Amino acid sequence: MCDAGVVIVGAGQAGATLATGLAQAGYDGPITLIGEEPYAPYQRPPLSKGFVNGDVGVDELLIKPEAYYAQKHIQLIKGRRVHAIQAHARSVQLDEGEQLNYRSLVLCTGSRPRVLPIKSAELNRVFSLRNIDDARAIAGALPEQGRLVIIGAGYVGLELAASCVTQGRHVTVLERAGRVMERSASPQVSEHYRAMHEAAGVNIVCDVNLVELQGGQQVTAVCAGDGRCWPADVVVIGVGAVANMELAQAAGLQCDDGILVDAQCRSSDPHIYAAGDCARQTHALLQTSLRLESVQNATAQARMIVAHIMNKAPLRSEVPWFWSDQFDTRLQIAGIVQPNHTSILRGDPASGSFTMLHVQGDRLQALEAINRPADFTLGRKLISEQLEVNIQWLKDEDIPLYLRD
Ligand SMILES: Cc1cc2nc3c(=O)[nH]c(=O)nc-3n(C[C@H](O)[C@H](O)[C@H](O)COP(=O)(O)OP(=O)(O)OC[C@H]3O[C@@H](n4cnc5c(N)ncnc54)[C@H](O)[C@@H]3O)c2cc1C
């Protein structure tokens, strides 16, 4: 066994940001990045957008060209899974049995699609969408004018719906909740997106209790408890994701819907960190524990760990933010939208460009900007600095959201 310096498990968004960040910061030991997928680290957001309809190729997904890792002396081990952590010995065990020692271990294992407990979910042509192979399988299985049924009206489901309806497919989205994107968007924004999808030809059905998939070997329909069925050539299940935390749990790390980490992303073991979709962190700014699934969160947490390993000043938590592209509309959300906020509309939804601002007392807590990048950027500053706001000014489109620059 040799000293492996920093070992990173999971070669995705957080793992790649961390490995390249350490190399750029001049880390003095070996950096090993281990991923179970056969690809160099890549971005997932285009999978439900340009990649699934063939506009974007694999090379364009890569976070860095593959040769970059060797140039920076990062050992990238692809197609291999870490099976176990021996925390007492500070080593990890790979799938073929060999062990790697570490000075610091970082778990960037991401999340996986939640399994929907529905009858006959194992039929052919039933997919979820998490990786390149999933996106290729969906695109390959869907006939040109085929019928796609998407279960779940979250971001991934709606982005896929937008991509596929634009390609001439017949798309139905079935959602158990009363509105689309219920978990993270306000009712006003949900309504806007529902109308936008329906105008493009997507059939959206909410409040539906699905009980079974039907078909012989291959799925042919999705059916609800009240007897309604929707014919399908392909079904994609997009009902959220669960943290890949089993490795951490087996090693005795504290977990609770995510690997629990402190403000610097340290787990309950002093030599092990966690970042990205698999981590649950107490957010310093929002004073609550969150497990976020976004590129921004994965990269911000990876940078926190770089700072900590390199003995730099701790990085402050940023206001969480997220984007979703559907049709030609970009939604940018900053902060966490909560039902107890007072919501303020800025702009006219009928114009296709507006912002919902969510205020508590006289402070802005969250915003949803639809095709409004300037509101997003300035509003984020307002949330971050927790400056006092005037509701009449927030509504007035002639006044920029942030006036101090
Ligand atoms: C279709 C889709 C669209 C998205 N769109 C957006 C968007 O528009 N905006 C946005 O902000 N976010 C979006 N996201 C979310 C974003 O991609 C994730 O939040 C981000 O990739 C998380 O990074 P991560 O490093 O934590 O996990 P990942 O990027 O998922 O990487 C984790 C990696 O670890 C590997 N792994 C797990 N266990 C092991 C093990 N034991 N050994 C070896 N390897 C292991 C996994 O196979 C995976 O490759 C989207 C996600 C999907 C799936």
Coordinates of C-alpha atoms and ligand atoms in Angstrom, one line a residue:
M1 CA 0.0 0.0 0.0
C2 CA 1.3 3.5 -0.8
D3 CA 0.3 6.9 0.5
A4 CA -2.5 8.2 -1.7
G5 CA -2.7 11.8 -0.3
V6 CA -6.2 13.0 -1.0
V7 CA -8.5 10.3 -2.2
I8 CA -11.8 11.4 -3.8
V9 CA -14.6 8.9 -4.2
G10 CA -17.0 10.0 -7.0
A11 CA -15.7 11.6 -10.2
G12 CA -18.6 13.9 -10.8
Q13 CA -19.2 17.7 -10.4
A14 CA -17.9 18.0 -6.8
G15 CA -15.1 15.4 -7.2
A16 CA -13.7 17.1 -10.4
T17 CA -13.9 20.6 -8.9
L18 CA -12.1 19.4 -5.8
A19 CA -9.3 17.5 -7.6
T20 CA -8.6 20.3 -10.0
G21 CA -8.9 22.9 -7.2
L22 CA -6.3 21.1 -5.1
A23 CA -4.0 20.8 -8.1
Q24 CA -4.3 24.5 -8.9
A25 CA -3.7 25.4 -5.3
G26 CA -0.4 23.5 -5.3
Y27 CA -1.4 20.5 -3.0
D28 CA 1.9 18.7 -2.2
G29 CA 0.7 15.1 -2.3
P30 CA -0.9 12.7 -4.7
I31 CA -4.5 13.3 -5.7
T32 CA -6.6 10.3 -6.7
L33 CA -10.1 10.7 -8.2
I34 CA -12.0 7.4 -8.4
G35 CA -15.3 7.2 -10.3
E36 CA -17.4 4.1 -11.1
E37 CA -18.6 5.5 -14.5
P38 CA -16.5 4.8 -17.6
Y39 CA -16.3 8.5 -18.5
A40 CA -14.1 11.4 -17.3
P41 CA -16.0 13.8 -15.0
Y42 CA -18.9 15.4 -16.9
Q43 CA -21.8 17.9 -16.4
R44 CA -25.2 16.4 -15.9
P45 CA -27.4 19.4 -16.6
P46 CA -27.3 19.0 -20.4
L47 CA -28.4 15.4 -20.1
S48 CA -32.1 16.4 -19.9
K49 CA -31.6 19.3 -22.4
G50 CA -29.2 19.4 -25.4
F51 CA -27.7 15.9 -24.9
V52 CA -30.9 13.9 -25.0
N53 CA -31.9 15.3 -28.3
G54 CA -28.5 15.1 -29.9
D55 CA -27.5 18.8 -30.0
V56 CA -24.6 18.2 -27.5
G57 CA -22.0 15.5 -27.7
V58 CA -20.1 13.7 -24.9
D59 CA -17.0 15.8 -25.4
E60 CA -19.0 18.9 -24.7
L61 CA -20.2 17.5 -21.4
L62 CA -16.7 17.0 -20.0
I63 CA -15.8 19.3 -17.1
K64 CA -12.2 19.2 -18.3
P65 CA -10.7 17.4 -21.3
E66 CA -9.5 14.0 -20.1
A67 CA -5.8 14.8 -20.7
Y68 CA -6.1 17.7 -18.2
Y69 CA -6.1 15.4 -15.2
A70 CA -2.8 13.7 -16.1
Q71 CA -1.2 17.1 -16.9
K72 CA -2.1 18.2 -13.4
H73 CA -0.8 15.0 -11.8
I74 CA -4.3 13.9 -10.8
Q75 CA -4.7 10.1 -11.0
L76 CA -8.1 9.6 -12.5
I77 CA -9.4 6.0 -12.0
K78 CA -12.4 5.4 -14.2
G79 CA -14.9 2.6 -14.1
R80 CA -14.0 1.5 -10.6
R81 CA -16.1 1.5 -7.5
V82 CA -15.0 2.1 -3.9
H83 CA -16.5 -0.7 -1.9
A84 CA -15.5 0.1 1.7
I85 CA -13.8 2.6 3.9
Q86 CA -11.5 1.4 6.7
A87 CA -11.7 4.7 8.7
H88 CA -9.4 3.4 11.5
A89 CA -6.7 2.5 9.0
R90 CA -7.4 5.5 6.7
S91 CA -7.8 3.4 3.6
V92 CA -10.4 2.6 1.1
Q93 CA -11.0 -0.7 -0.7
L94 CA -11.7 -0.8 -4.4
D95 CA -14.0 -3.3 -6.2
E96 CA -11.2 -5.6 -7.2
G97 CA -9.8 -5.7 -3.6
E98 CA -6.9 -3.4 -3.7
Q99 CA -6.5 -0.7 -1.0
L100 CA -5.5 2.9 -1.2
N101 CA -4.3 4.9 1.8
Y102 CA -5.4 8.4 2.3
R103 CA -4.4 11.5 4.3
S104 CA -7.8 13.0 3.6
L105 CA -10.7 11.2 2.1
V106 CA -13.5 13.1 0.3
L107 CA -16.9 11.5 -0.4
C108 CA -18.4 13.0 -3.6
T109 CA -20.7 10.1 -4.3
G110 CA -23.7 12.1 -5.5
S111 CA -27.2 10.8 -5.5
R112 CA -29.3 8.3 -7.5
P113 CA -32.9 8.4 -8.8
R114 CA -35.5 7.5 -6.2
V115 CA -37.2 4.2 -6.9
L116 CA -41.0 4.6 -7.4
P117 CA -42.9 1.8 -5.7
I118 CA -45.2 1.0 -8.6
K119 CA -46.3 -2.3 -10.0
S120 CA -44.4 -3.6 -13.1
A121 CA -41.7 -0.9 -12.9
E122 CA -39.2 -3.5 -14.2
L123 CA -40.7 -3.6 -17.7
N124 CA -38.6 -2.8 -20.7
R125 CA -38.4 0.9 -21.8
V126 CA -38.9 2.2 -18.3
F127 CA -36.0 4.5 -17.4
S128 CA -34.7 7.1 -15.0
L129 CA -32.3 9.8 -16.0
R130 CA -29.1 10.3 -14.0
N131 CA -26.1 9.6 -16.4
I132 CA -24.9 9.5 -20.0
D133 CA -26.0 5.9 -20.5
D134 CA -29.5 6.7 -19.2
A135 CA -29.9 9.6 -21.6
R136 CA -28.6 7.5 -24.5
A137 CA -31.0 4.7 -23.7
I138 CA -34.0 7.0 -23.5
A139 CA -33.1 8.7 -26.8
G140 CA -32.5 5.3 -28.5
A141 CA -35.8 3.8 -27.3
L142 CA -38.1 6.7 -28.2
P143 CA -39.5 6.4 -31.7
E144 CA -39.5 9.7 -33.8
Q145 CA -43.2 10.5 -33.1
G146 CA -43.3 8.2 -30.1
R147 CA -45.3 8.6 -26.9
L148 CA -43.2 9.5 -23.9
V149 CA -44.8 9.4 -20.4
I150 CA -42.8 11.2 -17.7
I151 CA -43.6 10.4 -14.1
G152 CA -42.8 13.4 -11.9
A153 CA -43.0 17.1 -12.8
G154 CA -39.7 18.2 -11.1
Y155 CA -36.9 20.0 -13.0
V156 CA -35.5 16.9 -14.7
G157 CA -38.9 15.7 -15.8
L158 CA -40.0 19.0 -17.2
E159 CA -36.7 19.7 -18.9
L160 CA -36.9 16.3 -20.6
A161 CA -40.5 17.1 -21.5
A162 CA -39.5 20.3 -23.1
S163 CA -36.6 18.7 -25.1
C164 CA -38.8 15.8 -26.4
V165 CA -41.9 17.8 -27.3
T166 CA -39.7 20.2 -29.3
Q167 CA -38.5 17.1 -31.2
G168 CA -42.0 16.1 -32.2
R169 CA -42.7 13.5 -29.5
H170 CA -46.0 13.2 -27.7
V171 CA -45.3 13.9 -24.1
T172 CA -47.4 13.4 -21.0
V173 CA -46.2 14.4 -17.6
L174 CA -47.9 12.8 -14.6
E175 CA -47.5 14.4 -11.2
R176 CA -48.8 13.2 -7.8
A177 CA -48.7 16.8 -6.3
G178 CA -51.2 19.5 -7.1
R179 CA -48.8 21.5 -9.2
V180 CA -45.5 21.2 -11.1
M181 CA -42.1 21.9 -9.4
E182 CA -44.0 22.0 -6.1
R183 CA -41.0 21.2 -4.0
S184 CA -38.9 24.2 -4.9
A185 CA -41.0 26.8 -6.8
S186 CA -43.7 29.2 -5.8
P187 CA -47.3 28.6 -7.0
Q188 CA -47.1 31.5 -9.4
V189 CA -44.0 30.1 -11.1
S190 CA -45.5 26.6 -11.2
E191 CA -48.5 28.0 -12.9
H192 CA -46.4 29.9 -15.5
Y193 CA -44.4 26.7 -16.3
R194 CA -47.6 24.6 -16.5
A195 CA -49.1 27.0 -19.0
M196 CA -45.8 27.2 -21.0
H197 CA -45.6 23.4 -21.3
E198 CA -49.3 23.1 -22.2
A199 CA -48.9 25.7 -24.9
A200 CA -46.1 23.7 -26.4
G201 CA -48.3 20.6 -26.5
V202 CA -47.2 18.7 -23.3
N203 CA -50.1 17.0 -21.6
I204 CA -49.7 17.8 -17.9
V205 CA -51.8 15.9 -15.3
C206 CA -51.4 16.7 -11.6
D207 CA -53.0 15.1 -8.5
V208 CA -52.7 11.7 -10.0
N209 CA -52.1 8.6 -7.9
L210 CA -50.3 6.1 -10.2
V211 CA -50.5 2.4 -9.3
E212 CA -49.1 0.4 -12.2
L213 CA -47.3 0.2 -15.4
Q214 CA -48.8 -2.1 -18.0
G215 CA -47.4 -4.2 -20.8
G216 CA -46.0 -7.6 -21.8
Q217 CA -42.3 -7.4 -21.9
Q218 CA -42.3 -3.7 -22.9
V219 CA -44.3 -1.0 -21.2
T220 CA -47.4 0.1 -23.0
A221 CA -49.3 2.3 -20.5
V222 CA -49.1 4.0 -17.1
C223 CA -52.3 3.6 -15.0
A224 CA -53.8 5.5 -12.0
G225 CA -55.8 4.1 -9.2
D226 CA -59.0 5.8 -10.6
G227 CA -58.8 3.7 -13.8
R228 CA -57.2 6.3 -16.1
C229 CA -54.4 5.1 -18.3
W230 CA -51.9 6.9 -20.5
P231 CA -50.4 4.9 -23.5
A232 CA -46.6 4.9 -23.6
D233 CA -43.8 3.8 -25.8
V234 CA -41.3 4.9 -23.2
V235 CA -41.6 5.8 -19.5
V236 CA -39.2 8.0 -17.6
I237 CA -39.5 8.1 -13.9
G238 CA -38.2 11.3 -12.3
V239 CA -39.4 11.4 -8.8
G240 CA -36.4 12.9 -7.0
A241 CA -33.0 11.5 -5.9
V242 CA -31.6 9.9 -2.7
A243 CA -28.1 10.5 -1.4
N244 CA -25.5 7.8 -2.0
M245 CA -24.4 7.6 1.6
E246 CA -24.2 3.8 2.2
L247 CA -20.4 3.8 2.1
A248 CA -20.3 6.5 4.8
Q249 CA -22.9 4.8 6.9
A250 CA -21.0 1.5 6.8
A251 CA -17.9 3.3 7.9
G252 CA -19.8 4.7 10.9
L253 CA -20.1 8.3 9.8
Q254 CA -23.1 10.3 11.0
C255 CA -25.8 10.4 8.3
D256 CA -29.4 11.6 8.1
D257 CA -30.7 11.9 4.6
G258 CA -27.1 12.8 3.6
I259 CA -23.7 12.6 5.1
L260 CA -23.7 15.1 7.9
V261 CA -21.0 17.8 7.5
D262 CA -20.1 21.0 9.3
A263 CA -19.6 24.5 7.8
Q264 CA -16.2 23.3 6.2
C265 CA -17.7 20.1 4.9
R266 CA -16.0 17.9 7.6
S267 CA -17.9 14.7 8.5
S268 CA -18.0 13.2 11.9
D269 CA -14.6 11.6 11.1
P270 CA -11.8 14.2 11.3
H271 CA -10.1 12.8 8.1
I272 CA -13.2 12.5 6.0
Y273 CA -15.1 15.2 4.2
A274 CA -18.2 15.1 2.0
A275 CA -19.5 17.4 -0.8
G276 CA -22.3 17.7 -3.3
D277 CA -25.6 15.8 -3.6
C278 CA -24.5 13.3 -0.9
A279 CA -23.8 15.8 1.8
R280 CA -26.1 17.5 4.3
Q281 CA -24.7 20.7 5.7
T282 CA -25.8 23.2 8.2
H283 CA -26.0 26.3 6.1
A284 CA -24.4 29.2 7.9
L285 CA -26.4 31.9 6.2
L286 CA -29.8 30.2 6.3
Q287 CA -29.3 28.7 9.7
T288 CA -30.7 25.3 8.7
S289 CA -29.4 22.0 7.6
L290 CA -29.8 21.4 3.8
R291 CA -29.0 18.7 1.3
L292 CA -28.9 20.5 -2.0
E293 CA -28.8 19.0 -5.5
S294 CA -27.2 21.6 -7.7
V295 CA -24.0 22.3 -9.6
Q296 CA -23.5 25.5 -7.5
N297 CA -23.7 23.6 -4.3
A298 CA -21.3 20.8 -5.5
T299 CA -18.7 23.3 -6.6
A300 CA -19.0 25.6 -3.6
Q301 CA -18.6 22.7 -1.2
A302 CA -15.6 21.4 -3.1
R303 CA -14.0 24.8 -2.9
M304 CA -14.6 24.9 0.9
I305 CA -12.7 21.6 1.2
V306 CA -9.8 22.8 -0.9
A307 CA -9.6 25.9 1.4
H308 CA -9.6 23.7 4.5
I309 CA -7.0 21.1 3.2
M310 CA -4.8 24.0 2.0
N311 CA -5.1 25.7 5.4
K312 CA -6.6 28.8 3.8
A313 CA -9.2 31.0 5.4
P314 CA -12.6 29.3 5.6
L315 CA -15.0 30.1 2.7
R316 CA -18.3 31.5 3.6
S317 CA -21.5 29.7 2.6
E318 CA -23.1 31.3 -0.5
V319 CA -26.8 31.9 -1.0
P320 CA -27.8 28.6 -2.7
W321 CA -28.8 29.0 -6.3
F322 CA -30.0 26.9 -9.2
W323 CA -31.1 27.2 -12.8
S324 CA -33.4 25.3 -15.1
D325 CA -33.6 25.7 -18.9
Q326 CA -36.9 24.7 -20.4
F327 CA -37.8 25.7 -24.0
D328 CA -36.2 29.2 -24.4
T329 CA -36.9 30.1 -20.8
R330 CA -34.3 30.2 -18.1
L331 CA -35.5 30.0 -14.5
Q332 CA -32.9 31.0 -11.9
I333 CA -33.7 30.5 -8.2
A334 CA -31.7 32.0 -5.3
G335 CA -32.4 31.2 -1.7
I336 CA -35.1 28.7 -0.6
V337 CA -38.7 29.6 -1.4
Q338 CA -40.8 28.9 1.7
P339 CA -44.6 29.0 2.1
N340 CA -44.4 31.5 5.0
H341 CA -42.7 34.2 2.8
T342 CA -44.6 37.2 1.4
S343 CA -44.4 36.9 -2.4
I344 CA -44.0 40.0 -4.6
L345 CA -44.4 40.0 -8.4
R346 CA -42.0 42.2 -10.4
G347 CA -42.9 42.4 -14.1
D348 CA -45.6 40.9 -16.2
P349 CA -45.7 37.0 -16.5
A350 CA -47.5 37.4 -19.8
S351 CA -44.3 39.0 -21.2
G352 CA -42.4 35.8 -20.5
S353 CA -40.0 37.7 -18.3
F354 CA -40.7 38.4 -14.6
T355 CA -39.4 37.9 -11.1
M356 CA -41.0 36.5 -7.9
L357 CA -39.5 38.0 -4.8
H358 CA -40.0 36.3 -1.4
V359 CA -39.7 38.5 1.6
Q360 CA -39.8 37.9 5.3
G361 CA -40.3 41.0 7.4
D362 CA -38.3 43.6 5.5
R363 CA -35.6 41.2 4.2
L364 CA -35.4 39.4 0.9
Q365 CA -35.1 35.6 1.5
A366 CA -35.5 34.1 -2.0
L367 CA -36.2 34.9 -5.6
E368 CA -37.2 33.2 -8.8
A369 CA -36.1 35.1 -12.0
I370 CA -37.7 34.0 -15.3
N371 CA -35.5 35.3 -18.2
R372 CA -34.3 38.1 -15.9
P373 CA -30.5 37.6 -15.3
A374 CA -30.1 41.1 -13.9
D375 CA -32.8 40.6 -11.2
F376 CA -31.2 37.3 -10.4
T377 CA -27.7 38.7 -9.9
L378 CA -28.7 41.8 -8.0
G379 CA -31.4 40.0 -5.9
R380 CA -28.8 37.4 -4.9
K381 CA -26.6 40.2 -3.5
L382 CA -29.6 41.6 -1.6
I383 CA -30.3 38.1 -0.1
S384 CA -26.7 37.6 0.8
E385 CA -26.2 41.0 2.5
Q386 CA -29.7 40.8 4.1
L387 CA -30.2 44.6 3.5
E388 CA -33.5 46.1 4.4
V389 CA -35.9 46.2 1.4
N390 CA -38.8 48.4 0.5
I391 CA -41.7 46.4 -1.0
Q392 CA -42.8 49.2 -3.3
W393 CA -39.3 49.5 -4.7
L394 CA -39.0 45.8 -5.3
K395 CA -42.2 46.0 -7.4
D396 CA -41.0 49.0 -9.4
E397 CA -39.2 47.7 -12.5
D398 CA -37.5 51.1 -13.1
I399 CA -35.5 50.7 -9.9
P400 CA -32.7 48.1 -10.0
L401 CA -33.0 45.5 -7.2
Y402 CA -29.6 46.5 -5.7
L403 CA -28.7 50.2 -5.7
R404 CA -25.4 50.3 -4.0
D405 CA -22.9 49.7 -6.9
Ligands
LIG1 C1 -30.6 15.2 -15.8 C2 -30.1 16.2 -14.8 C3 -30.2 17.5 -15.0 C4 -29.7 18.5 -14.0 N1 -29.8 19.8 -14.3 C5 -29.3 20.7 -13.4 C6 -29.4 22.1 -13.7 O1 -30.0 22.5 -14.7 N2 -28.9 22.9 -12.8 C7 -28.2 22.5 -11.6 O2 -27.7 23.3 -10.8 N3 -28.1 21.2 -11.4 C8 -28.7 20.3 -12.2 N4 -28.6 18.9 -11.9 C9 -28.0 18.5 -10.7 C10 -26.5 18.4 -10.7 O3 -26.1 17.8 -11.9 C11 -26.0 17.7 -9.5 O4 -26.4 18.4 -8.3 C12 -24.5 17.6 -9.5 O5 -24.0 16.8 -10.5 C13 -24.0 17.0 -8.2 O6 -22.6 16.7 -8.2 P1 -22.0 15.6 -7.3 O7 -20.5 15.6 -7.6 O8 -22.5 15.7 -5.9 O9 -22.6 14.2 -7.9 P2 -22.5 13.6 -9.3 O10 -22.1 14.6 -10.4 O11 -23.7 12.8 -9.5 O12 -21.2 12.6 -9.2 C14 -21.2 11.6 -8.3 C15 -20.4 10.4 -9.0 O13 -19.9 9.5 -8.0 C16 -20.0 8.2 -8.5 N5 -20.0 7.3 -7.4 C17 -20.9 7.1 -6.4 N6 -20.6 6.1 -5.6 C18 -19.3 5.7 -5.9 C19 -18.4 4.8 -5.4 N7 -18.7 4.0 -4.3 N8 -17.2 4.6 -6.1 C20 -16.9 5.3 -7.2 N9 -17.8 6.2 -7.7 C21 -19.0 6.4 -7.1 C22 -21.3 8.3 -9.3 O14 -21.4 7.2 -10.2 C23 -21.1 9.6 -10.0 O15 -20.4 9.5 -11.2 C24 -29.1 18.0 -12.9 C25 -29.0 16.6 -12.6 C26 -29.5 15.7 -13.6 C27 -29.3 14.2 -13.3

